[in-house]
């Protein structure tokens, strides 16, 4: 069972910041928060991940609350190419390596021109 | 650098027929994954390979599904015989190791069983 809860769908105006929320209230101390996205007819694409600190890369920013029970993925200036399904995933890293990615149903983000 | 290559991209078969999907991972990636994605759902892991060894096949329906990665590079996933419920997108992914935080996915093979 997926360990995260996301809204089914969201819209965002082109050029504005897209803020995608994710609840993971049962997250464990050794579990990271990952975000992937899947553009239509393509395989999922890694975006970003974090443990407890906020993270930023060339694609997005990840804000994790202090209690780690929720997070927000931010696309700072959304473009039409950001229209996709966004998956929030919690995933542990143990001495044996990463646990498998368990995808939920994600958030379908539509960027409006 | 070439990404994960999968073929065919689309396959239509009649039920009870066999079908095979092929995946070539990114060069040097030791870990290979096969996922199945049903319509409207996220991908679900079927099997994970570390080099040529299947280290997690707990979700693979072993009565009709089989997979191999003989030389630890490319891989084949087979269904025999196919059922209507096997219609889905079959995705292959690879990563440099099980410790890698990023998996790279191919475009998938869309299977339709009629």
Coordinates of N, CA and C in Angstrom, one line a residue:
Chain A
X1 N 0.8 -1.2 0.0 CA 0.0 0.0 0.0 C 0.9 1.2 0.0
X2 N 0.4 2.3 -0.8 CA 1.2 3.5 -0.8 C 1.1 4.2 0.5
X3 N 2.2 4.8 0.9 CA 2.3 5.4 2.2 C 2.1 6.9 2.1
X4 N 1.7 7.4 1.0 CA 1.5 8.8 0.8 C 0.1 9.1 0.3
X5 N -0.4 10.4 0.5 CA -1.7 10.9 0.1 C -1.5 12.1 -0.7
X6 N -2.0 12.2 -2.0 CA -1.8 13.3 -2.8 C -3.2 13.7 -3.4
X7 N -3.4 15.0 -3.8 CA -4.7 15.3 -4.5 C -4.7 14.6 -5.8
X8 N -5.8 14.3 -6.3 CA -6.0 13.6 -7.6 C -5.5 14.5 -8.7
X9 N -5.9 15.7 -8.7 CA -5.5 16.6 -9.8 C -5.4 18.0 -9.3
X10 N -4.6 18.8 -10.1 CA -4.4 20.2 -9.9 C -4.2 20.9 -11.2
X11 N -4.6 22.2 -11.2 CA -4.3 23.1 -12.4 C -3.4 24.2 -11.9
X12 N -2.6 24.7 -12.8 CA -1.7 25.8 -12.5 C -1.5 26.6 -13.8
X13 N -1.5 28.0 -13.7 CA -1.3 28.8 -14.8 C 0.1 28.8 -15.3
X14 N 0.3 28.8 -16.5 CA 1.7 28.9 -17.1 C 2.4 30.1 -16.6
X15 N 3.7 29.8 -16.2 CA 4.5 30.9 -15.6 C 4.4 31.1 -14.1
X16 N 3.4 30.5 -13.5 CA 3.2 30.6 -12.1 C 3.9 29.4 -11.4
X17 N 4.1 29.5 -10.1 CA 4.7 28.4 -9.3 C 3.6 27.4 -9.1
X18 N 4.0 26.1 -9.3 CA 3.1 25.0 -9.1 C 3.5 24.4 -7.7
X19 N 2.6 24.3 -6.8 CA 2.9 23.7 -5.5 C 2.1 22.4 -5.3
X20 N 2.8 21.3 -5.3 CA 2.1 20.0 -5.2 C 2.3 19.5 -3.8
X21 N 1.2 19.3 -3.0 CA 1.3 18.8 -1.6 C 1.3 17.3 -1.6
X22 N 1.9 16.7 -0.5 CA 1.9 15.3 -0.3 C 1.9 15.1 1.3
X23 N 1.0 14.2 1.7 CA 1.0 13.8 3.1 C 1.6 12.4 3.3
X24 N 2.5 12.3 4.3 CA 3.2 11.0 4.6 C 3.3 10.9 6.1
X25 N 2.1 10.9 6.7 CA 2.1 11.0 8.2 C 2.8 9.8 8.9
X26 N 2.9 8.7 8.3 CA 3.5 7.5 8.9 C 5.0 7.3 8.5
X27 N 5.6 8.3 8.0 CA 7.0 8.2 7.5 C 7.9 7.8 8.6
X28 N 8.8 6.9 8.4 CA 9.8 6.5 9.4 C 11.1 7.3 9.3
X29 N 11.9 7.2 10.3 CA 13.1 8.0 10.4 C 14.1 7.7 9.2
X30 N 14.1 6.5 8.7 CA 15.1 6.2 7.6 C 14.5 6.3 6.2
X31 N 13.3 6.9 6.1 CA 12.6 7.0 4.8 C 12.8 8.4 4.2
X32 N 13.2 8.4 3.0 CA 13.3 9.6 2.2 C 12.0 9.9 1.5
X33 N 11.8 11.1 1.1 CA 10.7 11.5 0.3 C 11.2 11.7 -1.1
X34 N 10.7 11.0 -2.1 CA 11.0 11.1 -3.5 C 9.9 11.7 -4.3
X35 N 10.2 12.4 -5.3 CA 9.2 12.8 -6.3 C 9.7 12.4 -7.7
X36 N 8.8 11.8 -8.4 CA 8.9 11.4 -9.8 C 7.8 12.0 -10.6
X37 N 7.9 12.2 -11.9 CA 6.8 12.6 -12.7 C 6.8 11.8 -14.0
X38 N 5.6 11.7 -14.5 CA 5.4 10.9 -15.7 C 4.6 11.7 -16.7
X39 N 5.3 12.1 -17.8 CA 4.6 12.8 -18.9 C 3.9 11.7 -19.8
X40 N 2.8 12.1 -20.4 CA 2.0 11.2 -21.2 C 2.9 10.3 -22.1
X41 N 2.7 9.0 -22.1 CA 3.4 8.1 -23.0 C 4.9 7.9 -22.8
X42 N 5.3 8.4 -21.6 CA 6.7 8.2 -21.3 C 6.9 7.5 -19.9
X43 N 8.1 7.0 -19.6 CA 8.3 6.4 -18.3 C 8.5 7.5 -17.3
X44 N 8.3 7.1 -16.0 CA 8.6 8.1 -14.9 C 10.0 8.7 -15.0
X45 N 10.1 9.9 -14.5 CA 11.3 10.7 -14.5 C 11.6 11.2 -13.1
X46 N 12.8 10.9 -12.5 CA 13.2 11.4 -11.2 C 13.2 12.9 -11.2
X47 N 12.7 13.5 -10.1 CA 12.7 15.0 -10.0 C 13.7 15.3 -8.8
X48 N 13.4 14.9 -7.6 CA 14.2 15.3 -6.5 C 13.9 14.4 -5.3
X49 N 14.7 14.4 -4.3 CA 14.4 13.6 -3.1 C 15.1 14.4 -1.9
X50 N 14.6 14.0 -0.7 CA 15.1 14.7 0.5 C 14.8 13.8 1.7
X51 N 15.5 14.1 2.8 CA 15.3 13.4 4.1 C 14.6 14.3 5.1
X52 N 15.2 15.4 5.4 CA 14.5 16.3 6.3 C 14.8 17.8 6.0
X53 N 15.9 18.0 5.3 CA 16.2 19.4 4.9 C 15.5 19.7 3.6
X54 N 15.2 21.0 3.4 CA 14.7 21.4 2.1 C 15.8 21.2 1.0
X55 N 15.3 20.8 -0.2 CA 16.3 20.6 -1.3 C 15.8 21.4 -2.5
X56 N 16.8 21.7 -3.3 CA 16.6 22.4 -4.6 C 17.5 21.9 -5.6
X57 N 17.0 21.7 -6.8 CA 17.8 21.4 -8.0 C 17.3 22.2 -9.2
X58 N 17.8 21.8 -10.3 CA 17.5 22.6 -11.5 C 16.0 22.4 -11.9
X59 N 15.4 21.4 -11.4 CA 14.0 21.2 -11.8 C 13.0 21.7 -10.8
X60 N 13.3 21.6 -9.5 CA 12.3 21.9 -8.5 C 12.9 22.1 -7.2
X61 N 12.0 22.5 -6.2 CA 12.4 22.6 -4.8 C 11.5 21.6 -4.0
X62 N 12.0 21.1 -3.0 CA 11.3 20.2 -2.1 C 11.3 20.8 -0.7
X63 N 10.1 21.1 -0.2 CA 10.0 21.6 1.2 C 9.4 20.5 2.1
X64 N 10.1 20.1 3.1 CA 9.6 19.1 4.0 C 9.3 19.7 5.4
X65 N 8.2 19.5 5.9 CA 7.8 20.1 7.2 C 8.8 19.5 8.3
X66 N 8.8 20.2 9.4 CA 9.8 19.9 10.5 C 9.4 18.5 11.0
X67 N 8.2 18.2 11.1 CA 7.8 16.9 11.7 C 7.8 15.8 10.6
X68 N 8.2 16.1 9.4 CA 8.3 15.2 8.2 C 7.0 14.5 7.8
X69 N 5.9 15.0 8.3 CA 4.6 14.3 8.0 C 4.0 14.8 6.7
X70 N 4.6 15.8 6.1 CA 4.1 16.3 4.8 C 5.2 17.0 4.1
X71 N 5.0 17.2 2.8 CA 6.0 17.9 1.9 C 5.3 18.6 0.8
X72 N 6.0 19.5 0.1 CA 5.5 20.2 -1.0 C 6.6 20.2 -2.1
X73 N 6.2 19.8 -3.3 CA 7.1 20.0 -4.4 C 6.7 21.3 -5.1
X74 N 7.7 22.1 -5.4 CA 7.5 23.4 -6.0 C 8.2 23.5 -7.4
X75 N 7.4 23.7 -8.4 CA 8.0 24.0 -9.7 C 7.9 25.5 -9.9
X76 N 9.0 26.2 -9.9 CA 8.9 27.7 -9.7 C 8.3 28.5 -10.8
X77 N 8.5 28.0 -12.0 CA 7.9 28.7 -13.2 C 7.3 27.7 -14.1
X78 N 6.1 27.3 -13.9 CA 5.6 26.1 -14.6 C 5.4 26.5 -16.1
X79 N 5.8 25.5 -17.0 CA 5.6 25.6 -18.4 C 4.6 24.5 -18.8
X80 N 4.2 24.6 -20.1 CA 3.2 23.6 -20.6 C 3.9 22.2 -20.5
X81 N 5.2 22.1 -20.7 CA 5.9 20.8 -20.6 C 5.9 20.2 -19.3
X82 N 5.5 20.9 -18.2 CA 5.4 20.3 -16.9 C 4.1 19.6 -16.7
X83 N 3.2 19.6 -17.6 CA 1.9 18.9 -17.5 C 2.3 17.4 -17.4
X84 N 1.9 16.7 -16.3 CA 2.3 15.3 -16.1 C 1.6 14.8 -14.8
X85 N 1.8 13.6 -14.5 CA 1.4 13.0 -13.3 C 2.6 13.0 -12.4
X86 N 2.4 13.6 -11.2 CA 3.5 13.7 -10.2 C 3.3 12.7 -9.1
X87 N 4.3 11.9 -8.8 CA 4.2 10.9 -7.8 C 5.1 11.3 -6.6
X88 N 4.6 11.2 -5.4 CA 5.3 11.4 -4.2 C 5.5 10.0 -3.6
X89 N 6.7 9.7 -3.2 CA 7.0 8.3 -2.8 C 7.9 8.4 -1.5
X90 N 7.6 7.6 -0.5 CA 8.6 7.4 0.6 C 9.3 6.1 0.4
X91 N 10.6 6.2 0.7 CA 11.5 5.1 0.3 C 12.6 5.0 1.3
X92 N 12.8 3.9 1.9 CA 13.9 3.7 2.9 C 15.2 3.4 2.2
X93 N 16.3 3.7 2.9 CA 17.6 3.3 2.5 C 18.3 2.6 3.6
X94 N 18.5 1.3 3.5 CA 19.0 0.5 4.6 C 20.4 0.1 4.2
X95 N 21.0 -0.7 5.0 CA 22.3 -1.3 4.7 C 22.3 -2.2 3.5
X96 N 21.1 -2.6 3.1 CA 21.0 -3.5 2.0 C 20.7 -2.7 0.7
X97 N 20.6 -1.4 0.8 CA 20.2 -0.6 -0.4 C 18.9 0.0 -0.3
X98 N 18.5 0.6 -1.4 CA 17.2 1.2 -1.4 C 16.0 0.2 -1.5
X99 N 15.0 0.5 -0.8 CA 13.8 -0.3 -0.9 C 13.1 0.0 -2.3
X100 N 12.2 -0.8 -2.7 CA 11.6 -0.6 -4.0 C 10.8 0.7 -4.0
X101 N 10.6 1.3 -5.1 CA 9.7 2.4 -5.3 C 8.3 1.9 -5.3
X102 N 7.5 2.5 -4.4 CA 6.0 2.1 -4.4 C 5.2 3.3 -4.8
X103 N 4.8 3.3 -6.1 CA 4.0 4.4 -6.6 C 2.6 4.3 -6.2
X104 N 2.0 5.5 -5.9 CA 0.5 5.6 -5.7 C -0.1 6.0 -7.0
X105 N -1.2 6.7 -7.0 CA -1.9 7.2 -8.2 C -1.4 8.6 -8.6
X106 N -0.7 9.3 -7.7 CA -0.2 10.6 -8.0 C -1.2 11.7 -8.2
X107 N -0.6 12.9 -8.5 CA -1.4 14.1 -8.8 C -1.2 14.4 -10.3
X108 N -2.3 14.5 -11.0 CA -2.3 14.9 -12.4 C -2.3 16.5 -12.4
X109 N -1.1 17.0 -12.8 CA -1.0 18.5 -12.9 C -1.2 18.9 -14.3
X110 N -2.1 19.9 -14.5 CA -2.3 20.4 -15.8 C -1.9 21.9 -15.8
X111 N -1.0 22.3 -16.7 CA -0.6 23.7 -16.8 C -1.5 24.3 -17.8
X112 N -2.1 25.4 -17.4 CA -3.1 26.1 -18.3 C -2.4 27.3 -19.0
X113 N -2.5 27.4 -20.3 CA -1.8 28.5 -21.0 C -2.4 29.9 -20.6
Chain B
X1 N 24.3 10.5 -23.9 CA 24.2 9.1 -23.4 C 22.8 8.5 -23.7
X2 N 22.7 7.3 -24.3 CA 21.5 6.7 -24.6 C 20.8 6.4 -23.3
X3 N 19.5 6.5 -23.3 CA 18.7 6.1 -22.2 C 18.3 4.6 -22.2
X4 N 17.4 4.2 -21.4 CA 16.9 2.8 -21.4 C 16.1 2.6 -22.7
X5 N 16.4 1.5 -23.4 CA 15.8 1.2 -24.6 C 14.8 0.0 -24.4
X6 N 13.6 0.2 -24.9 CA 12.7 -0.9 -24.8 C 12.1 -1.2 -26.2
X7 N 11.8 -2.5 -26.5 CA 11.1 -2.8 -27.7 C 10.2 -4.1 -27.5
X8 N 9.1 -4.2 -28.2 CA 8.6 -3.1 -29.1 C 7.9 -2.1 -28.2
X9 N 7.5 -1.0 -28.8 CA 6.7 0.1 -28.1 C 5.3 -0.3 -27.9
X10 N 4.8 -1.0 -28.9 CA 3.4 -1.5 -28.8 C 3.3 -2.9 -29.3
X11 N 2.3 -3.6 -28.7 CA 2.1 -5.0 -29.0 C 0.7 -5.4 -28.8
X12 N 0.0 -6.0 -29.8 CA -1.3 -6.4 -29.7 C -1.3 -7.9 -30.0
X13 N -1.9 -8.7 -29.1 CA -1.9 -10.1 -29.3 C -3.3 -10.6 -28.8
X14 N -3.6 -11.9 -29.2 CA -4.8 -12.5 -28.8 C -4.5 -13.3 -27.5
X15 N -5.5 -13.4 -26.6 CA -5.3 -14.1 -25.4 C -4.8 -15.5 -25.7
X16 N -4.0 -16.1 -24.8 CA -3.4 -17.4 -24.8 C -2.2 -17.4 -25.7
X17 N -1.8 -16.3 -26.3 CA -0.6 -16.2 -27.1 C 0.5 -15.8 -26.2
X18 N 1.8 -16.2 -26.6 CA 2.9 -15.7 -25.8 C 3.4 -14.3 -26.3
X19 N 4.1 -13.6 -25.5 CA 4.6 -12.3 -25.8 C 5.9 -12.1 -25.0
X20 N 6.8 -11.3 -25.6 CA 8.1 -11.0 -25.0 C 8.4 -9.6 -25.2
X21 N 9.0 -9.0 -24.1 CA 9.5 -7.6 -24.1 C 11.0 -7.6 -23.9
X22 N 11.6 -6.7 -24.5 CA 13.1 -6.6 -24.4 C 13.5 -5.2 -23.9
X23 N 14.5 -5.2 -23.0 CA 15.0 -4.0 -22.4 C 16.6 -4.0 -22.5
X24 N 17.1 -2.8 -22.9 CA 18.5 -2.6 -22.8 C 18.8 -1.4 -21.8
X25 N 19.4 -1.7 -20.7 CA 19.5 -0.6 -19.7 C 20.7 0.4 -20.1
X26 N 20.8 1.4 -19.3 CA 21.9 2.4 -19.5 C 23.2 1.6 -19.3
X27 N 24.2 1.9 -20.1 CA 25.5 1.2 -20.0 C 26.1 1.4 -18.6
X28 N 26.5 0.2 -18.1 CA 27.1 0.3 -16.8 C 26.2 0.2 -15.6
X29 N 24.9 0.2 -15.9 CA 23.9 0.0 -14.8 C 23.7 -1.4 -14.4
X30 N 24.0 -1.7 -13.1 CA 24.0 -3.1 -12.7 C 22.6 -3.5 -12.3
X31 N 21.7 -2.6 -11.9 CA 20.4 -2.9 -11.3 C 19.4 -2.6 -12.4
X32 N 18.5 -3.6 -12.6 CA 17.5 -3.5 -13.7 C 16.1 -3.9 -13.1
X33 N 15.1 -3.2 -13.4 CA 13.8 -3.4 -12.9 C 12.8 -3.5 -14.0
X34 N 11.8 -4.4 -13.8 CA 10.6 -4.5 -14.6 C 9.4 -4.0 -13.8
X35 N 8.6 -3.1 -14.3 CA 7.4 -2.7 -13.7 C 6.2 -2.9 -14.7
X36 N 5.0 -3.0 -14.1 CA 3.8 -3.1 -14.8 C 2.9 -1.9 -14.4
X37 N 2.3 -1.2 -15.4 CA 1.5 -0.1 -15.1 C 0.1 -0.3 -15.7
X38 N -0.9 -0.4 -14.9 CA -2.2 -0.5 -15.4 C -2.8 0.9 -15.6
X39 N -3.8 1.0 -16.4 CA -4.4 2.3 -16.7 C -4.8 3.0 -15.5
X40 N -4.3 4.3 -15.4 CA -4.7 5.1 -14.3 C -4.0 4.8 -13.0
X41 N -3.1 3.9 -13.0 CA -2.4 3.6 -11.7 C -0.9 3.9 -11.9
X42 N -0.2 3.9 -10.8 CA 1.2 4.0 -10.8 C 1.9 2.7 -11.2
X43 N 3.2 2.7 -11.5 CA 3.9 1.5 -11.9 C 4.0 0.6 -10.6
X44 N 4.0 -0.7 -10.8 CA 4.2 -1.7 -9.8 C 5.4 -2.6 -10.1
X45 N 6.3 -2.8 -9.2 CA 7.5 -3.6 -9.5 C 7.1 -5.0 -9.7
X46 N 7.7 -5.6 -10.7 CA 7.5 -7.1 -11.0 C 8.8 -7.8 -10.5
X47 N 9.9 -7.3 -10.9 CA 11.2 -8.0 -10.6 C 12.3 -7.0 -10.6
X48 N 13.3 -7.3 -9.8 CA 14.6 -6.5 -9.8 C 15.8 -7.4 -9.9
X49 N 16.7 -7.0 -10.8 CA 17.9 -7.8 -11.0 C 19.1 -7.0 -10.5
X50 N 20.0 -7.7 -9.8 CA 21.4 -7.1 -9.5 C 22.3 -7.9 -10.4
X51 N 22.8 -7.3 -11.4 CA 23.6 -8.0 -12.5 C 22.7 -9.1 -13.1
X52 N 23.1 -10.4 -13.1 CA 22.2 -11.4 -13.7 C 21.3 -12.1 -12.7
X53 N 21.4 -11.7 -11.4 CA 20.6 -12.3 -10.4 C 19.3 -11.6 -10.1
X54 N 18.2 -12.4 -10.1 CA 16.9 -11.8 -9.7 C 16.8 -11.8 -8.2
X55 N 16.9 -10.6 -7.6 CA 17.0 -10.5 -6.1 C 15.6 -10.2 -5.5
X56 N 14.6 -9.8 -6.3 CA 13.3 -9.5 -5.8 C 12.3 -9.8 -6.9
X57 N 11.7 -11.0 -6.8 CA 10.7 -11.3 -7.8 C 9.4 -11.7 -7.1
X58 N 9.2 -11.1 -5.9 CA 8.0 -11.5 -5.1 C 6.7 -11.1 -5.8
X59 N 6.7 -10.1 -6.6 CA 5.5 -9.6 -7.3 C 5.3 -10.2 -8.7
X60 N 6.2 -11.0 -9.1 CA 6.1 -11.6 -10.5 C 5.2 -12.8 -10.4
X61 N 4.1 -12.8 -11.2 CA 3.2 -14.0 -11.3 C 3.9 -15.1 -12.0
X62 N 4.4 -16.0 -11.2 CA 5.4 -17.0 -11.8 C 4.7 -18.1 -12.6
X63 N 3.4 -18.2 -12.5 CA 2.7 -19.2 -13.3 C 2.8 -18.9 -14.8
X64 N 2.8 -17.6 -15.2 CA 2.8 -17.3 -16.6 C 3.9 -16.3 -17.0
X65 N 4.5 -15.6 -16.0 CA 5.5 -14.6 -16.3 C 6.9 -15.2 -16.0
X66 N 7.9 -14.9 -16.9 CA 9.3 -15.2 -16.6 C 10.2 -14.1 -17.1
X67 N 11.3 -14.0 -16.6 CA 12.3 -13.0 -17.0 C 13.7 -13.6 -16.9
X68 N 14.5 -12.9 -17.7 CA 15.9 -13.4 -17.7 C 16.8 -12.2 -18.0
X69 N 18.0 -12.2 -17.5 CA 19.1 -11.2 -17.7 C 20.4 -12.0 -17.8
X70 N 20.6 -12.7 -18.8 CA 21.6 -13.7 -18.9 C 23.0 -13.2 -18.7
X71 N 23.4 -12.1 -19.3 CA 24.8 -11.6 -19.2 C 24.9 -10.4 -18.4
X72 N 23.8 -10.2 -17.6 CA 23.8 -9.0 -16.7 C 23.7 -7.7 -17.4
X73 N 23.2 -7.7 -18.7 CA 23.1 -6.5 -19.4 C 21.6 -6.3 -19.8
X74 N 21.2 -6.7 -21.0 CA 19.8 -6.6 -21.4 C 19.0 -7.7 -20.8
X75 N 17.7 -7.5 -20.9 CA 16.8 -8.4 -20.2 C 15.5 -8.6 -21.1
X76 N 14.9 -9.8 -20.8 CA 13.7 -10.1 -21.5 C 12.6 -10.5 -20.5
X77 N 11.4 -10.0 -20.7 CA 10.3 -10.4 -19.8 C 9.3 -11.1 -20.8
X78 N 8.8 -12.2 -20.3 CA 7.9 -13.1 -21.2 C 6.6 -13.4 -20.4
X79 N 5.6 -13.4 -21.2 CA 4.3 -13.8 -20.7 C 3.8 -15.0 -21.6
X80 N 3.4 -16.1 -20.9 CA 2.9 -17.2 -21.7 C 2.1 -18.1 -20.8
X81 N 0.8 -18.3 -21.1 CA 0.0 -17.5 -22.1 C -0.5 -16.2 -21.6
X82 N -0.7 -15.3 -22.5 CA -1.3 -14.0 -22.0 C -2.7 -14.1 -21.8
X83 N -3.2 -13.3 -20.8 CA -4.6 -13.2 -20.4 C -5.1 -11.7 -20.7
X84 N -6.4 -11.5 -20.7 CA -6.9 -10.2 -21.0 C -6.4 -9.2 -19.9
X85 N -6.3 -9.7 -18.7 CA -5.9 -8.8 -17.6 C -4.4 -8.4 -17.6
X86 N -3.7 -8.9 -18.6 CA -2.3 -8.6 -18.7 C -2.1 -7.3 -19.5
X87 N -3.2 -6.8 -20.1 CA -3.1 -5.5 -20.9 C -2.6 -4.4 -19.9
X88 N -1.5 -3.8 -20.3 CA -0.9 -2.8 -19.4 C 0.3 -2.3 -20.2
X89 N 1.0 -1.3 -19.5 CA 2.3 -0.8 -20.0 C 3.4 -1.5 -19.2
X90 N 4.3 -2.1 -19.8 CA 5.4 -2.7 -19.1 C 6.7 -1.9 -19.3
X91 N 7.2 -1.4 -18.1 CA 8.3 -0.5 -18.0 C 9.5 -1.1 -17.5
X92 N 10.6 -0.8 -18.1 CA 11.9 -1.2 -17.7 C 12.7 0.0 -17.1
X93 N 13.4 -0.2 -16.1 CA 14.2 0.9 -15.5 C 15.6 0.3 -15.1
X94 N 16.5 1.2 -15.0 CA 17.8 0.8 -14.5 C 18.4 1.8 -13.6
X95 N 19.4 1.4 -12.7 CA 20.1 2.3 -11.9 C 21.5 1.8 -11.7
X96 N 22.4 2.6 -11.4 CA 23.8 2.2 -11.3 C 24.1 1.1 -10.2
X97 N 23.3 1.2 -9.2 CA 23.4 0.2 -8.1 C 22.1 0.3 -7.3
X98 N 21.9 -0.6 -6.4 CA 20.7 -0.6 -5.5 C 20.8 0.6 -4.5
X99 N 22.0 1.1 -4.4 CA 22.2 2.3 -3.5 C 21.9 3.6 -4.2
X100 N 21.8 3.6 -5.5 CA 21.5 4.8 -6.3 C 20.1 5.3 -6.0
X101 N 20.0 6.6 -5.8 CA 18.7 7.2 -5.5 C 17.8 7.4 -6.7
X102 N 18.4 7.3 -7.9 CA 17.6 7.6 -9.1 C 17.5 6.4 -10.0
X103 N 16.3 6.1 -10.4 CA 16.0 5.1 -11.4 C 15.7 5.7 -12.7
X104 N 16.2 5.2 -13.8 CA 16.0 5.7 -15.1 C 15.0 4.8 -15.9
X105 N 13.9 5.3 -16.3 CA 12.9 4.5 -16.9 C 13.0 4.6 -18.5
X106 N 12.6 3.5 -19.1 CA 12.4 3.5 -20.5 C 11.0 4.0 -20.8
X107 N 10.7 4.0 -22.1 CA 9.3 4.5 -22.5 C 8.2 3.5 -22.3
X108 N 8.6 2.3 -22.2 CA 7.6 1.2 -21.9 C 7.1 0.5 -23.2
X109 N 6.5 -0.6 -23.0 CA 5.8 -1.4 -24.0 C 4.3 -1.4 -23.7
X110 N 3.5 -0.9 -24.5 CA 2.0 -1.0 -24.3 C 1.5 -2.3 -24.9
X111 N 1.0 -3.2 -24.0 CA 0.5 -4.5 -24.4 C -1.0 -4.5 -24.4
X112 N -1.6 -4.9 -25.5 CA -3.1 -5.0 -25.5 C -3.4 -6.5 -25.9
X113 N -4.1 -7.1 -25.0 CA -4.5 -8.5 -25.2 C -6.0 -8.5 -25.5
X114 N -6.3 -9.1 -26.7 CA -7.7 -9.1 -27.2 C -8.3 -10.5 -27.1

